[in-house]
Structure formats: C-alpha cells, structure tokens
Short mmCIF file of C-alpha atoms in Angstrom, two decimals:
data_model
loop_
_atom_site.label_atom_id
_atom_site.label_comp_id
_atom_site.label_asym_id
_atom_site.label_seq_id
_atom_site.Cartn_x
_atom_site.Cartn_y
_atom_site.Cartn_z
CA UNK A 1 0.00 0.00 0.00
CA UNK A 2 2.83 2.37 0.88
CA UNK A 3 4.53 2.09 -2.50
CA UNK A 4 1.44 3.59 -4.09
CA UNK A 5 2.56 6.92 -2.65
CA UNK A 6 5.62 6.86 -4.87
CA UNK A 7 3.55 6.79 -8.04
CA UNK A 8 3.39 10.18 -9.69
CA UNK A 9 -0.31 9.91 -10.46
CA UNK A 10 -1.08 9.19 -6.80
CA UNK A 11 1.09 12.07 -5.60
CA UNK A 12 -0.76 14.39 -7.95
CA UNK A 13 -4.08 13.02 -6.82
CA UNK A 14 -3.20 13.48 -3.15
CA UNK A 15 -2.01 17.07 -3.60
CA UNK A 16 -5.19 17.83 -5.52
CA UNK A 17 -7.23 15.85 -3.00
CA UNK A 18 -6.02 17.81 0.01
CA UNK A 19 -6.70 21.13 -1.72
CA UNK A 20 -10.11 19.99 -2.96
CA UNK A 21 -11.04 18.73 0.49
CA UNK A 22 -10.19 22.08 2.08
CA UNK A 23 -11.73 24.32 -0.57
CA UNK A 24 -14.97 22.33 -0.85
CA UNK A 25 -15.37 22.26 2.93
CA UNK A 26 -14.67 25.97 3.40
CA UNK A 27 -17.15 27.01 0.70
CA UNK A 28 -19.49 24.29 1.97
CA UNK A 29 -19.75 26.06 5.32
CA UNK A 30 -21.39 29.04 3.60
CA UNK A 31 -23.47 26.82 1.33
CA UNK A 32 -24.81 24.80 4.27
CA UNK A 33 -25.42 27.75 6.58
CA UNK A 34 -27.16 29.79 3.87
CA UNK A 35 -29.21 26.82 2.68
CA UNK A 36 -27.69 26.98 -0.81
CA UNK A 37 -27.14 23.24 -1.33
CA UNK A 38 -29.38 23.18 -4.37
CA UNK A 39 -27.43 26.03 -6.01
CA UNK A 40 -24.25 24.02 -5.47
CA UNK A 41 -25.82 21.00 -7.14
CA UNK A 42 -27.18 23.14 -9.97
CA UNK A 43 -23.83 24.74 -10.72
CA UNK A 44 -22.13 21.34 -10.55
CA UNK A 45 -24.49 19.86 -13.10
CA UNK A 46 -24.08 22.91 -15.30
CA UNK A 47 -20.41 22.01 -15.60
CA UNK A 48 -21.48 18.93 -17.56
CA UNK A 49 -22.61 21.12 -20.42
CA UNK A 50 -19.34 23.02 -20.21
CA UNK A 51 -17.19 19.91 -20.19
CA UNK A 52 -19.07 18.37 -23.13
CA UNK A 53 -18.71 21.59 -25.13
CA UNK A 54 -15.02 21.63 -24.36
CA UNK A 55 -14.62 18.14 -25.84
CA UNK A 56 -16.67 19.03 -28.89
CA UNK A 57 -14.73 22.22 -29.59
CA UNK A 58 -11.39 20.71 -28.72
CA UNK A 59 -10.58 23.14 -25.90
CA UNK A 60 -9.53 22.22 -22.37
CA UNK A 61 -12.77 21.03 -20.72
CA UNK A 62 -11.80 22.64 -17.42
CA UNK A 63 -11.61 26.05 -19.09
CA UNK A 64 -14.98 25.61 -20.79
CA UNK A 65 -16.42 24.30 -17.51
CA UNK A 66 -15.24 27.41 -15.63
CA UNK A 67 -16.87 29.65 -18.22
CA UNK A 68 -20.06 27.63 -18.15
CA UNK A 69 -20.29 27.38 -14.35
CA UNK A 70 -19.65 31.10 -13.87
CA UNK A 71 -22.26 31.98 -16.49
CA UNK A 72 -24.83 29.73 -14.83
CA UNK A 73 -23.93 30.89 -11.30
CA UNK A 74 -24.30 34.55 -12.30
CA UNK A 75 -27.43 33.73 -14.28
CA UNK A 76 -29.06 32.11 -11.25
CA UNK A 77 -28.02 34.98 -9.00
CA UNK A 78 -29.19 37.61 -11.47
CA UNK A 79 -32.56 36.01 -12.22
CA UNK A 80 -33.40 35.43 -8.57
CA UNK A 81 -32.22 38.96 -7.65
CA UNK A 82 -34.59 40.45 -10.16
CA UNK A 83 -37.30 39.07 -7.92
CA UNK A 84 -39.69 37.54 -10.43
CA UNK A 85 -38.47 33.98 -10.06
CA UNK A 86 -37.47 32.20 -6.89
CA UNK A 87 -33.89 31.07 -6.60
CA UNK A 88 -34.66 27.34 -6.49
CA UNK A 89 -36.79 27.70 -9.62
CA UNK A 90 -33.92 29.42 -11.42
CA UNK A 91 -31.60 26.62 -10.31
CA UNK A 92 -34.10 24.00 -11.48
CA UNK A 93 -34.25 25.54 -14.94
CA UNK A 94 -30.47 25.81 -15.38
CA UNK A 95 -29.86 22.43 -13.75
CA UNK A 96 -31.87 20.55 -16.36
CA UNK A 97 -31.12 22.68 -19.41
CA UNK A 98 -27.34 22.57 -19.04
CA UNK A 99 -27.45 18.80 -18.53
CA UNK A 100 -29.62 18.53 -21.62
CA UNK A 101 -27.14 20.62 -23.56
CA UNK A 102 -24.34 18.32 -22.45
CA UNK A 103 -26.25 15.22 -23.53
CA UNK A 104 -27.02 16.83 -26.88
CA UNK A 105 -23.37 17.71 -27.41
CA UNK A 106 -22.24 14.16 -26.56
CA UNK A 107 -24.62 12.90 -29.21
CA UNK A 108 -22.87 15.08 -31.77
CA UNK A 109 -19.51 13.52 -30.99
CA UNK A 110 -18.38 10.35 -32.68
CA UNK A 111 -18.17 7.29 -30.51
CA UNK A 112 -17.97 6.98 -26.77
CA UNK A 113 -15.68 9.27 -24.87
CA UNK A 114 -13.81 7.70 -21.93
CA UNK A 115 -12.48 11.07 -20.72
CA UNK A 116 -15.98 12.44 -20.51
CA UNK A 117 -16.92 9.47 -18.36
CA UNK A 118 -14.10 10.30 -15.96
CA UNK A 119 -15.47 13.84 -15.63
CA UNK A 120 -18.89 12.49 -14.75
CA UNK A 121 -17.76 10.10 -12.05
CA UNK A 122 -14.30 11.30 -11.13
CA UNK A 123 -11.03 9.48 -11.62
CA UNK A 124 -7.64 9.67 -9.94
CA UNK A 125 -5.94 8.64 -13.10
CA UNK A 126 -7.42 11.53 -15.01
CA UNK A 127 -5.44 14.11 -13.05
CA UNK A 128 -2.66 15.55 -15.16
CA UNK A 129 0.22 17.77 -14.11
CA UNK A 130 -1.63 20.78 -15.57
CA UNK A 131 -4.71 19.86 -13.55
CA UNK A 132 -2.66 19.96 -10.35
CA UNK A 133 -1.38 23.44 -11.16
CA UNK A 134 -4.86 24.58 -12.06
CA UNK A 135 -6.13 23.16 -8.77
CA UNK A 136 -3.36 24.92 -6.84
CA UNK A 137 -4.04 28.23 -8.59
CA UNK A 138 -7.83 28.13 -8.27
CA UNK A 139 -7.68 26.92 -4.67
CA UNK A 140 -5.34 29.77 -3.77
CA UNK A 141 -7.71 32.20 -5.47
CA UNK A 142 -10.81 30.89 -3.67
CA UNK A 143 -9.16 30.72 -0.25
CA UNK A 144 -7.64 34.19 -0.66
CA UNK A 145 -11.03 35.69 -1.53
CA UNK A 146 -12.64 33.94 1.43
CA UNK A 147 -9.88 35.28 3.66
CA UNK A 148 -10.24 38.83 2.35
CA UNK A 149 -14.02 38.94 2.62
CA UNK A 150 -14.25 36.69 5.67
CA UNK A 151 -16.19 39.09 7.90
CA UNK A 152 -18.48 40.24 5.08
CA UNK A 153 -19.32 36.67 4.04
CA UNK A 154 -20.04 35.82 7.67
CA UNK A 155 -22.36 38.82 7.98
CA UNK A 156 -24.37 38.13 4.81
CA UNK A 157 -24.62 34.47 5.76
CA UNK A 158 -25.87 35.18 9.27
CA UNK A 159 -28.08 38.21 8.69
CA UNK A 160 -28.14 39.56 5.11
CA UNK A 161 -30.88 42.08 5.87
CA UNK A 162 -28.97 43.90 8.60
CA UNK A 163 -25.83 43.75 6.48
CA UNK A 164 -27.76 45.58 3.76
CA UNK A 165 -29.20 48.12 6.21
CA UNK A 166 -25.72 48.96 7.47
CA UNK A 167 -24.55 49.53 3.90
CA UNK A 168 -22.54 46.40 3.08
CA UNK A 169 -22.55 45.66 -0.66
CA UNK A 170 -24.75 42.57 -0.29
CA UNK A 171 -25.40 42.13 -4.02
CA UNK A 172 -21.69 42.12 -4.77
CA UNK A 173 -21.07 39.72 -1.89
CA UNK A 174 -23.81 37.37 -3.08
CA UNK A 175 -22.28 37.34 -6.56
CA UNK A 176 -18.88 36.75 -5.00
CA UNK A 177 -20.22 33.77 -3.10
CA UNK A 178 -21.84 32.10 -6.13
CA UNK A 179 -18.63 32.79 -8.06
CA UNK A 180 -16.65 31.03 -5.34
CA UNK A 181 -19.08 28.10 -5.48
CA UNK A 182 -18.64 27.88 -9.25
CA UNK A 183 -14.83 27.92 -8.97
CA UNK A 184 -14.97 25.28 -6.22
CA UNK A 185 -17.09 23.01 -8.41
CA UNK A 186 -14.55 23.26 -11.21
CA UNK A 187 -11.65 22.57 -8.85
CA UNK A 188 -13.25 19.35 -7.61
CA UNK A 189 -14.59 18.25 -10.97
CA UNK A 190 -11.94 15.78 -12.12
CA UNK A 191 -11.40 14.00 -8.84
CA UNK A 192 -14.93 13.76 -7.52
CA UNK A 193 -16.91 13.96 -10.72
CA UNK A 194 -19.72 16.25 -11.83
CA UNK A 195 -22.51 14.19 -10.32
CA UNK A 196 -20.97 13.96 -6.86
CA UNK A 197 -19.14 17.25 -6.43
CA UNK A 198 -21.97 19.02 -4.62
CA UNK A 199 -21.98 16.25 -1.99
CA UNK A 200 -18.33 16.95 -1.19
CA UNK A 201 -19.20 20.62 -0.74
CA UNK A 202 -22.16 20.00 1.54
CA UNK A 203 -21.32 16.87 3.56
CA UNK A 204 -18.11 17.82 5.44
CA UNK A 205 -19.60 21.19 6.41
CA UNK A 206 -22.82 19.54 7.56
CA UNK A 207 -20.80 17.03 9.62
CA UNK A 208 -18.80 19.85 11.22
CA UNK A 209 -21.98 21.73 12.08
CA UNK A 210 -23.10 18.75 14.20
CA UNK A 211 -20.08 19.09 16.44
CA UNK A 212 -19.68 22.78 17.20
CA UNK A 213 -21.51 26.06 17.65
CA UNK A 214 -18.52 28.24 16.74
CA UNK A 215 -18.11 29.52 13.20
CA UNK A 216 -14.31 29.30 13.10
CA UNK A 217 -14.28 25.80 14.54
CA UNK A 218 -16.95 24.69 12.10
CA UNK A 219 -14.74 25.82 9.23
CA UNK A 220 -11.61 24.09 10.58
CA UNK A 221 -13.50 20.88 11.37
CA UNK A 222 -15.13 20.92 7.93
CA UNK A 223 -11.72 21.30 6.30
CA UNK A 224 -10.38 18.36 8.34
CA UNK A 225 -13.37 16.20 7.35
CA UNK A 226 -12.82 17.29 3.76
CA UNK A 227 -9.15 16.24 3.79
CA UNK A 228 -9.91 12.92 5.49
CA UNK A 229 -12.64 12.25 2.91
CA UNK A 230 -10.56 13.05 -0.18
CA UNK A 231 -7.24 11.55 0.93
CA UNK A 232 -8.89 8.53 2.56
CA UNK A 233 -11.24 8.14 -0.37
CA UNK A 234 -8.42 8.28 -2.92
CA UNK A 235 -6.37 5.64 -1.11
CA UNK A 236 -9.43 3.44 -0.59
CA UNK A 237 -10.50 3.77 -4.21
CA UNK A 238 -7.02 2.70 -5.30
CA UNK A 239 -6.97 -0.24 -2.90
CA UNK A 240 -10.48 -1.38 -3.73
CA UNK A 241 -10.31 -0.41 -7.41
CA UNK A 242 -13.47 1.69 -7.10
CA UNK A 243 -14.41 5.04 -8.62
CA UNK A 244 -12.60 7.77 -6.69
CA UNK A 245 -15.50 10.23 -6.58
CA UNK A 246 -17.98 7.72 -5.22
CA UNK A 247 -15.51 6.43 -2.64
CA UNK A 248 -14.72 9.96 -1.44
CA UNK A 249 -18.37 10.92 -1.15
CA UNK A 250 -19.35 7.71 0.66
CA UNK A 251 -16.47 8.20 3.11
CA UNK A 252 -17.57 11.77 3.82
CA UNK A 253 -21.14 10.52 4.29
CA UNK A 254 -19.87 7.98 6.81
CA UNK A 255 -18.11 10.80 8.67
CA UNK A 256 -21.32 12.80 8.60
CA UNK A 257 -23.34 10.03 10.25
CA UNK A 258 -20.60 9.52 12.83
CA UNK A 259 -20.74 13.24 13.62
CA UNK A 260 -24.52 13.09 13.77
CA UNK A 261 -24.46 10.30 16.34
CA UNK A 262 -21.71 11.92 18.39
CA UNK A 263 -23.26 15.37 18.20
CA UNK A 264 -23.72 17.14 21.54
CA UNK A 265 -26.67 18.93 19.92
CA UNK A 266 -28.36 15.62 19.23
CA UNK A 267 -27.86 14.48 22.81
CA UNK A 268 -29.32 17.77 23.92
CA UNK A 269 -32.32 17.37 21.66
CA UNK A 270 -33.02 13.96 23.11
CA UNK A 271 -33.24 15.10 26.70
CA UNK B 1 -69.05 51.34 3.21
CA UNK B 2 -69.03 54.43 1.04
CA UNK B 3 -67.01 56.53 3.41
CA UNK B 4 -63.65 55.87 4.86
CA UNK B 5 -62.09 57.79 7.62
CA UNK B 6 -58.99 59.76 7.25
CA UNK B 7 -57.04 60.84 10.20
CA UNK B 8 -55.94 64.39 10.57
CA UNK B 9 -52.72 63.94 12.37
CA UNK B 10 -49.98 66.12 13.65
CA UNK B 11 -46.68 65.13 15.08
CA UNK B 12 -45.79 66.54 18.47
CA UNK B 13 -44.95 70.15 18.03
CA UNK B 14 -41.86 70.48 20.13
CA UNK B 15 -39.50 69.35 17.37
CA UNK B 16 -40.66 71.87 14.81
CA UNK B 17 -37.81 73.79 13.32
CA UNK B 18 -35.45 70.81 13.14
CA UNK B 19 -34.84 68.97 9.87
CA UNK B 20 -36.83 65.72 9.78
CA UNK B 21 -34.75 62.57 10.22
CA UNK B 22 -37.40 60.48 8.41
CA UNK B 23 -39.91 61.91 5.99
CA UNK B 24 -42.49 59.94 4.01
CA UNK B 25 -44.77 61.72 1.58
CA UNK B 26 -47.73 59.91 -0.03
CA UNK B 27 -45.84 56.64 -0.03
CA UNK B 28 -47.49 53.66 -1.69
CA UNK B 29 -45.77 50.29 -1.65
CA UNK B 30 -46.98 47.34 -3.67
CA UNK B 31 -45.71 43.84 -4.30
CA UNK B 32 -46.85 42.69 -7.72
CA UNK B 33 -50.49 43.89 -7.76
CA UNK B 34 -51.02 43.92 -4.04
CA UNK B 35 -50.91 47.27 -2.31
CA UNK B 36 -49.29 46.91 1.10
CA UNK B 37 -49.02 50.55 2.08
CA UNK B 38 -51.08 53.35 0.62
CA UNK B 39 -50.55 57.09 0.76
CA UNK B 40 -48.59 57.05 3.94
CA UNK B 41 -47.21 60.38 5.02
CA UNK B 42 -45.21 60.40 8.16
CA UNK B 43 -42.48 62.51 9.67
CA UNK B 44 -40.03 61.75 12.43
CA UNK B 45 -37.90 64.54 13.84
CA UNK B 46 -34.58 64.06 15.62
CA UNK B 47 -35.04 63.01 19.22
CA UNK B 48 -38.46 61.43 18.80
CA UNK B 49 -39.38 58.02 20.18
CA UNK B 50 -41.99 56.59 17.82
CA UNK B 51 -43.87 53.31 17.95
CA UNK B 52 -45.50 51.87 14.85
CA UNK B 53 -48.40 49.65 15.84
CA UNK B 54 -51.03 47.81 13.88
CA UNK B 55 -52.51 44.36 13.36
CA UNK B 56 -50.63 41.48 11.73
CA UNK B 57 -50.22 41.96 8.01
CA UNK B 58 -50.87 45.67 8.30
CA UNK B 59 -47.63 46.58 6.58
CA UNK B 60 -45.61 47.60 9.64
CA UNK B 61 -42.52 45.68 8.61
CA UNK B 62 -42.90 46.90 5.03
CA UNK B 63 -43.03 50.47 6.34
CA UNK B 64 -39.76 49.88 8.20
CA UNK B 65 -38.16 48.22 5.18
CA UNK B 66 -39.23 51.16 3.04
CA UNK B 67 -37.70 53.62 5.48
CA UNK B 68 -34.49 51.58 5.51
CA UNK B 69 -34.34 51.71 1.72
CA UNK B 70 -34.78 47.94 1.28
CA UNK B 71 -38.10 48.36 -0.51
CA UNK B 72 -38.72 50.97 -3.16
CA UNK B 73 -42.18 52.52 -3.13
CA UNK B 74 -44.21 52.61 -6.34
CA UNK B 75 -45.28 56.13 -5.50
CA UNK B 76 -44.25 58.89 -3.15
CA UNK B 77 -41.09 60.06 -1.52
CA UNK B 78 -39.07 58.57 1.33
CA UNK B 79 -36.27 60.65 2.74
CA UNK B 80 -33.98 59.57 5.54
CA UNK B 81 -31.28 61.92 6.80
CA UNK B 82 -32.51 64.24 4.03
CA UNK B 83 -31.76 61.78 1.20
CA UNK B 84 -34.00 59.34 -0.72
CA UNK B 85 -33.93 56.15 1.35
CA UNK B 86 -32.73 53.88 -1.45
CA UNK B 87 -29.75 56.11 -2.22
CA UNK B 88 -28.36 56.07 1.32
CA UNK B 89 -24.66 55.23 1.38
CA UNK B 90 -22.43 56.74 4.04
CA UNK B 91 -25.57 57.76 5.95
CA UNK B 92 -26.09 54.08 6.74
CA UNK B 93 -23.33 54.38 9.30
CA UNK B 94 -25.73 56.58 11.28
CA UNK B 95 -28.29 53.74 11.43
CA UNK B 96 -28.86 51.07 14.01
CA UNK B 97 -31.11 48.16 13.10
CA UNK B 98 -32.58 45.38 15.19
CA UNK B 99 -34.30 42.83 12.90
CA UNK B 100 -37.05 40.48 13.91
CA UNK B 101 -35.48 37.65 15.85
CA UNK B 102 -37.35 35.18 13.66
CA UNK B 103 -35.25 36.29 10.70
CA UNK B 104 -32.13 34.99 12.43
CA UNK B 105 -31.16 31.29 12.41
CA UNK B 106 -30.74 30.20 16.02
CA UNK B 107 -28.67 27.18 15.01
CA UNK B 108 -26.10 29.39 13.34
CA UNK B 109 -22.70 28.68 14.89
CA UNK B 110 -21.77 32.10 16.20
CA UNK B 111 -21.02 33.69 19.56
CA UNK B 112 -22.82 36.70 21.03
CA UNK B 113 -19.58 38.69 20.79
CA UNK B 114 -19.21 37.91 17.09
CA UNK B 115 -22.79 39.06 16.52
CA UNK B 116 -22.19 42.37 18.30
CA UNK B 117 -18.92 42.93 16.46
CA UNK B 118 -20.89 42.78 13.18
CA UNK B 119 -22.30 46.14 14.17
CA UNK B 120 -18.82 47.53 13.53
CA UNK B 121 -18.28 45.92 10.11
CA UNK B 122 -19.67 48.79 8.05
CA UNK B 123 -17.38 51.24 9.85
CA UNK B 124 -14.36 48.92 9.65
CA UNK B 125 -14.72 48.86 5.87
CA UNK B 126 -14.45 46.09 3.27
CA UNK B 127 -11.64 43.55 3.60
CA UNK B 128 -10.12 45.24 6.67
CA UNK B 129 -10.15 43.48 10.05
CA UNK B 130 -11.88 44.84 13.15
CA UNK B 131 -9.31 46.50 15.41
CA UNK B 132 -8.98 46.16 19.17
CA UNK B 133 -10.81 49.49 19.31
CA UNK B 134 -13.76 47.90 17.47
CA UNK B 135 -13.74 45.03 19.94
CA UNK B 136 -13.67 47.51 22.82
CA UNK B 137 -16.69 49.38 21.41
CA UNK B 138 -18.56 46.11 20.87
CA UNK B 139 -17.85 45.03 24.47
CA UNK B 140 -18.94 48.44 25.71
CA UNK B 141 -22.21 48.13 23.78
CA UNK B 142 -22.82 44.76 25.42
CA UNK B 143 -22.10 46.22 28.85
CA UNK B 144 -24.50 49.05 28.07
CA UNK B 145 -27.40 46.63 27.67
CA UNK B 146 -26.26 44.37 30.51
CA UNK B 147 -24.99 41.32 28.61
CA UNK B 148 -21.23 41.89 28.99
CA UNK B 149 -20.74 38.38 30.39
CA UNK B 150 -22.08 36.69 27.27
CA UNK B 151 -19.27 37.54 24.82
CA UNK B 152 -18.17 33.93 24.32
CA UNK B 153 -21.61 32.32 24.62
CA UNK B 154 -23.22 30.76 21.53
CA UNK B 155 -25.92 33.15 20.31
CA UNK B 156 -28.48 30.39 19.82
CA UNK B 157 -28.14 29.20 23.42
CA UNK B 158 -29.12 32.54 24.95
CA UNK B 159 -32.56 33.25 26.38
CA UNK B 160 -34.97 35.28 24.24
CA UNK B 161 -34.38 38.41 26.28
CA UNK B 162 -30.59 38.03 26.13
CA UNK B 163 -30.69 37.53 22.36
CA UNK B 164 -32.69 40.71 21.94
CA UNK B 165 -30.22 42.65 24.05
CA UNK B 166 -27.32 41.22 22.04
CA UNK B 167 -29.00 42.40 18.83
CA UNK B 168 -29.57 45.82 20.39
CA UNK B 169 -25.91 45.91 21.43
CA UNK B 170 -24.98 45.15 17.81
CA UNK B 171 -27.08 48.12 16.67
CA UNK B 172 -25.43 50.31 19.33
CA UNK B 173 -21.95 49.24 18.20
CA UNK B 174 -22.55 51.24 15.01
CA UNK B 175 -23.09 54.34 17.25
CA UNK B 176 -26.39 55.20 15.54
CA UNK B 177 -28.33 58.45 15.53
CA UNK B 178 -31.43 56.61 14.39
CA UNK B 179 -32.30 53.25 15.91
CA UNK B 180 -34.91 51.13 14.11
CA UNK B 181 -36.30 48.02 15.77
CA UNK B 182 -38.70 45.49 14.24
CA UNK B 183 -40.73 43.72 16.92
CA UNK B 184 -37.93 43.69 19.48
CA UNK B 185 -39.97 41.84 22.09
CA UNK B 186 -41.35 38.95 20.06
CA UNK B 187 -41.00 35.77 22.06
CA UNK B 188 -39.64 37.36 25.22
CA UNK B 189 -41.34 37.46 28.61
CA UNK B 190 -42.91 40.48 30.30
CA UNK B 191 -39.87 41.30 32.44
CA UNK B 192 -37.53 41.18 29.43
CA UNK B 193 -39.97 43.34 27.45
CA UNK B 194 -39.84 45.96 30.20
CA UNK B 195 -36.03 45.78 30.18
CA UNK B 196 -35.89 46.33 26.43
CA UNK B 197 -38.18 49.36 26.53
CA UNK B 198 -36.42 50.81 29.58
CA UNK B 199 -33.17 50.62 27.65
CA UNK B 200 -34.77 52.31 24.65
CA UNK B 201 -36.05 55.06 26.93
CA UNK B 202 -32.51 55.60 28.22
CA UNK B 203 -31.15 55.88 24.67
CA UNK B 204 -33.97 58.28 23.87
CA UNK B 205 -33.13 60.42 26.89
CA UNK B 206 -29.58 60.66 25.52
CA UNK B 207 -30.91 62.09 22.27
CA UNK B 208 -31.19 59.01 20.05
CA UNK B 209 -34.10 58.93 17.63
CA UNK B 210 -35.98 55.65 17.95
CA UNK B 211 -38.51 53.98 15.68
CA UNK B 212 -39.95 50.73 16.95
CA UNK B 213 -42.46 48.39 15.36
CA UNK B 214 -44.46 46.61 18.00
CA UNK B 215 -47.58 44.74 18.83
CA UNK B 216 -47.07 45.28 22.57
CA UNK B 217 -49.39 48.25 22.40
CA UNK B 218 -50.02 48.38 26.13
CA UNK B 219 -46.33 48.44 26.99
CA UNK B 220 -45.32 50.77 24.20
CA UNK B 221 -47.74 53.45 25.34
CA UNK B 222 -45.86 53.90 28.59
CA UNK B 223 -42.54 54.57 26.93
CA UNK B 224 -42.84 56.28 23.56
CA UNK B 225 -43.80 59.86 22.83
CA UNK B 226 -45.54 59.19 19.53
CA UNK B 227 -47.64 56.33 18.24
CA UNK B 228 -48.35 55.71 14.57
CA UNK B 229 -51.10 53.22 13.90
CA UNK B 230 -50.72 51.53 10.53
CA UNK B 231 -53.18 49.36 8.70
CA UNK B 232 -52.22 49.69 5.06
CA UNK B 233 -52.82 53.37 5.53
CA UNK B 234 -51.48 55.47 8.34
CA UNK B 235 -54.55 55.33 10.53
CA UNK B 236 -53.47 57.48 13.40
CA UNK B 237 -50.40 59.38 14.40
CA UNK B 238 -50.00 61.31 17.59
CA UNK B 239 -49.16 61.17 21.26
CA UNK B 240 -50.04 57.83 22.83
CA UNK B 241 -53.03 58.98 24.88
CA UNK B 242 -54.46 60.78 21.87
CA UNK B 243 -54.24 57.85 19.51
CA UNK B 244 -55.17 55.34 22.11
CA UNK B 245 -58.29 57.11 23.25
CA UNK B 246 -60.18 56.77 20.03
CA UNK B 247 -61.97 53.49 20.31
CA UNK B 248 -64.09 53.84 17.21
CA UNK B 249 -60.89 54.17 15.31
CA UNK B 250 -59.86 50.86 16.71
CA UNK B 251 -62.95 49.12 15.50
CA UNK B 252 -62.91 50.79 12.16
CA UNK B 253 -59.36 50.01 11.25
CA UNK B 254 -58.79 46.87 13.20
CA UNK B 255 -55.99 48.41 15.18
CA UNK B 256 -55.59 46.53 18.37
CA UNK B 257 -56.36 49.45 20.60
CA UNK B 258 -58.34 47.45 23.13
CA UNK B 259 -55.26 47.29 25.32
CA UNK B 260 -54.93 51.01 25.51
CA UNK B 261 -55.80 52.88 28.62
CA UNK B 262 -58.18 55.72 28.16
CA UNK B 263 -55.94 58.59 28.95
CA UNK B 264 -57.09 62.10 29.41
CA UNK B 265 -57.96 63.46 26.00
CA UNK B 266 -57.18 67.14 26.13
CA UNK B 267 -57.21 67.52 22.38
CA UNK B 268 -57.91 64.87 19.85
CA UNK B 269 -55.72 65.00 16.82
CA UNK B 270 -57.23 61.85 15.46
CA UNK B 271 -60.59 62.50 13.96
CA UNK B 272 -62.72 60.85 11.33
CA UNK B 273 -63.40 62.90 8.23
CA UNK B 274 -65.33 62.28 5.03
CA UNK B 275 -63.25 61.20 2.09
CA UNK B 276 -63.86 62.48 -1.37
CA UNK B 277 -63.18 59.23 -3.17
CA UNK B 278 -65.25 56.16 -2.60
CA UNK B 279 -63.25 53.50 -0.88
CA UNK B 280 -62.28 50.70 -3.21
CA UNK B 281 -63.31 47.97 -0.81
#
C-alpha cells in the first residue's frame, strides 16, 4: 500500500485531493449555513454542459467548464435577484437545461468518450500535471477571496438584511459567493466527478456543524473532514479499485453520520 | 361602506424647526399587484421616540423596510437623513437596526460577541479586520445593555431576552443616531420586554431617535412619545393617549387598541373625516 505513494499519479491526486477537500469544505460552510445546497448542485451539473462543449470544440474542458459554471452561477443569481423567479426555480431551470445541452453535445460527438466518463464520475488517473497546477491556482484564489471577505461573508450568511441596512454591498457579496461556489465546483470536478461534487461541498460542512456552535471551529472541522474524505477516499478507491468520486463521497457521508451520532446537539435534543 | 375615515394627524410640536430625520410623503408600496401601504405620510424629527403599531399583516414591517431603503415605493417620496432612502450610502453608518429575531437562524454557529462585532463591520470597511478598538466598542455596547458576560456564549443558546439585548448591542456598536427596531420583544417574557423598553427610553433620553415596530401596544404606550397606527394606511399618528383614546378608530381600522388605557384626552388630533373618493373595498 505504501509504494502507491511513490507513483506520480497518486502524488498528484493526493495534492489535488487535500486542496479539494479544504476548498470544498470551506465554501461548503457558507453553502450549508445559507441553505444553498441546491445552487451548489445546480452549478455542478451545469459544468457537464461546459465539459461536453469543451470536448466538442477541442478546448480544455476545465476552461470551458469554468466559463459555463460562472455563467450559470451569475445567471441564477441575477434572475433570482430580479425578484420575479425564486432562486430554487432558477436553479431547477439551469440544472436541467445545461445537462440537456451536455447530452445533446455528446450525441454530436463520434463514438464513446472515456475522458468524458471520468469527468462524470471522477477518476484519480485523469489528473494531469496541468490539472494539479490549475487546482493549486484556483484553490489559492478561492481561499484568498474567502480570507479577504471573511467578515463580510459571515455577515451576509448570518443576517443579510442587517448587512444591507448597514450599507454592506450585499449584491456584490452574493455574486462573489456564487462565483466562489462555481470555482470550487470546477476545482473538484476531475477528482470527484460532476454528479458527486456538490456532496463533497455540503457533507463535510454539515458534519462539522453537528459538532460545534462556533463559526471558526466549524470551518476548521469541515476542512479536516474534507481532507480525510478526499485523501482517505483516494487511497481506498485505489486499494479497492473503485471510482474515486464515489468512494470519497461515501467516506464523507460515513463521517457525517458519525458526527450526527456523536453530536452534543443531538444528545441535547433527546433530553 | 361608502365613506372611509382619514385621520388628521400632527406630530408633536416640540420638534418643529429641526430637519426631519425620516420623511415619508404619499408613499405607496406594492408587491406585484397587491398594495401593502397606501398614501402614507409620516415625519419623524430628531429626538423622537416613535412606535408603529397595527394588526398582523398591516404593513408595519414593510413600512420599516421602506424607510431603511430595502423596498422601493411605487409612488411617493421617502427621505432619511434628508436623502432618498434607497440612495443612502455613508448615511447608513448613522443607522442602528434590530431585525425580527425570527429572521435569524438560532442554530447558526456564532457567539454573542461575534454578533455584536458585526455592528462595527460597516465602519471597519471592506476587507479590513476589526481593530482592538472595534472590539472595545462592541464590548462596551454589550455592557451598556447588561450582557457583557455573554461575549463567548453561543448566540443560539441565549434566552430570548438576552438575544434581543445582544441584537440591540450590535445596533449600538454602530453608534447610531437613528435606531430602528422590528418587533424587538417577540417571544420574550414580560420582564424582558420591560427591560428592552427601559433601555430604549434611556437611549432616547440621551438624544437618540428611535422607531420601533411593535404589537405590545399596552407596553409601548408607557414609553414612547408618539404612536403611529398603521393598517395599510397610516390610521393614526399622535401622542399615545391621543391615539389610544379613540376606540371607534380601533374598531374601524382593526388596530388593536383594546389594550390602551383611556388617557385624558385634552385635544384629539385623530378625527374621522369624510373622504372624497369612494373607498375601493
């Protein structure tokens, strides 16, 4: 088992895995606390259309996925801000239509595409050297933005109305947050897969929430759960020869149920 | 029906001469086709302590949100600190706001101190970190409302009264000239309600302008200097004993005035008059 760590592909996967675990968990804290899980899932599925288009046009699918996810994230935010359509409705529309577009595009391509399959379900082997650098760069960008706007993101997550009354730029901050979600989805895409990426955003944060009532601790715990899930999941998937994304997500789900049973809040609720 | 009653109202006269801090002129607010507030005119001068009362669904919260520039009226003019409410920028640093407790998630992992410190965020500025001075001001605000020992306590674990005082401390941390509170005593007991209003009276005595939405009509009357009764329209506006005395008004507009004591009524500023138009209902 140890010698697997000397393989270049596994080293790449682990570096990417640690970063993905942290970034997904950190963004997941906001997603979970603001009740935005569905937006996360919607943006993740939108990346399918982007990836498929990338293959069709012969451009790097990650680049086309970023473009697509950002467009959909901003589209959802803009439509729901305009007030005529509820946010979950906007997500529902984009969710299905971008998937449909992806399916249509696949139909236009000749034959069956193995790479596309790895995007859907995640694969350790699919991670190239360029992907690692892209993951490092995007992770640094997301974490830096979270660090810079930490207090503002906390305020709009806890009490957006008062934040607006006091003059914080809540629209900008909301757009920033959906942008961060979109970037996070793209970062995690190759390892976890399009279908499962939103679970890796939501589950570690939800697990952390069971164990603490401090914001900072929730974020640190979520990041730890995220790392354990991705690193553990990658090693397990190699050992068991299973799909990496599914293994990672099931491991994080296991952690979530452990946290749920050990939760002091749950014990309190049972009294 | 055929006739509706309009209230001839005057604000207390002692503030005349000062620039209004809040001024609404013929304000109508509608969501889609539904009119929530209609032709509301309403002035608050610096140093006033005003309660907005009215039945559920009367548009009290909408009135507050309009004043705070969160809702844009379809008609009329709303000026706060002399500027249209929805163009307020720097002026927002002169505002304190206590939202309805129901709008806040009690499971949110956050300490009381972190909540109060949020009151400083607008003044700290984007990206920058709160300084030790900001922390000092936040702690002072908590001491002011008697919850200084709760800094590290999870917000969701506090009692209803403590939570309200923490939210008031957060509003104070912004050192406001105008304090706006939306139902600050929802879900708190009688003693805590008295505490909240006693605090507001202290702030008022120090010159703060206070606007509070409430359904605790009986309690409010003992503390504020002006009551505005809202039920889609501004039904009555005047000193508590004046507004509260008019029982027919209560029946007519559904304002919950039954709780009000019949004060002496030296001069009634609230009087029914014939309206020119026929009421739409």
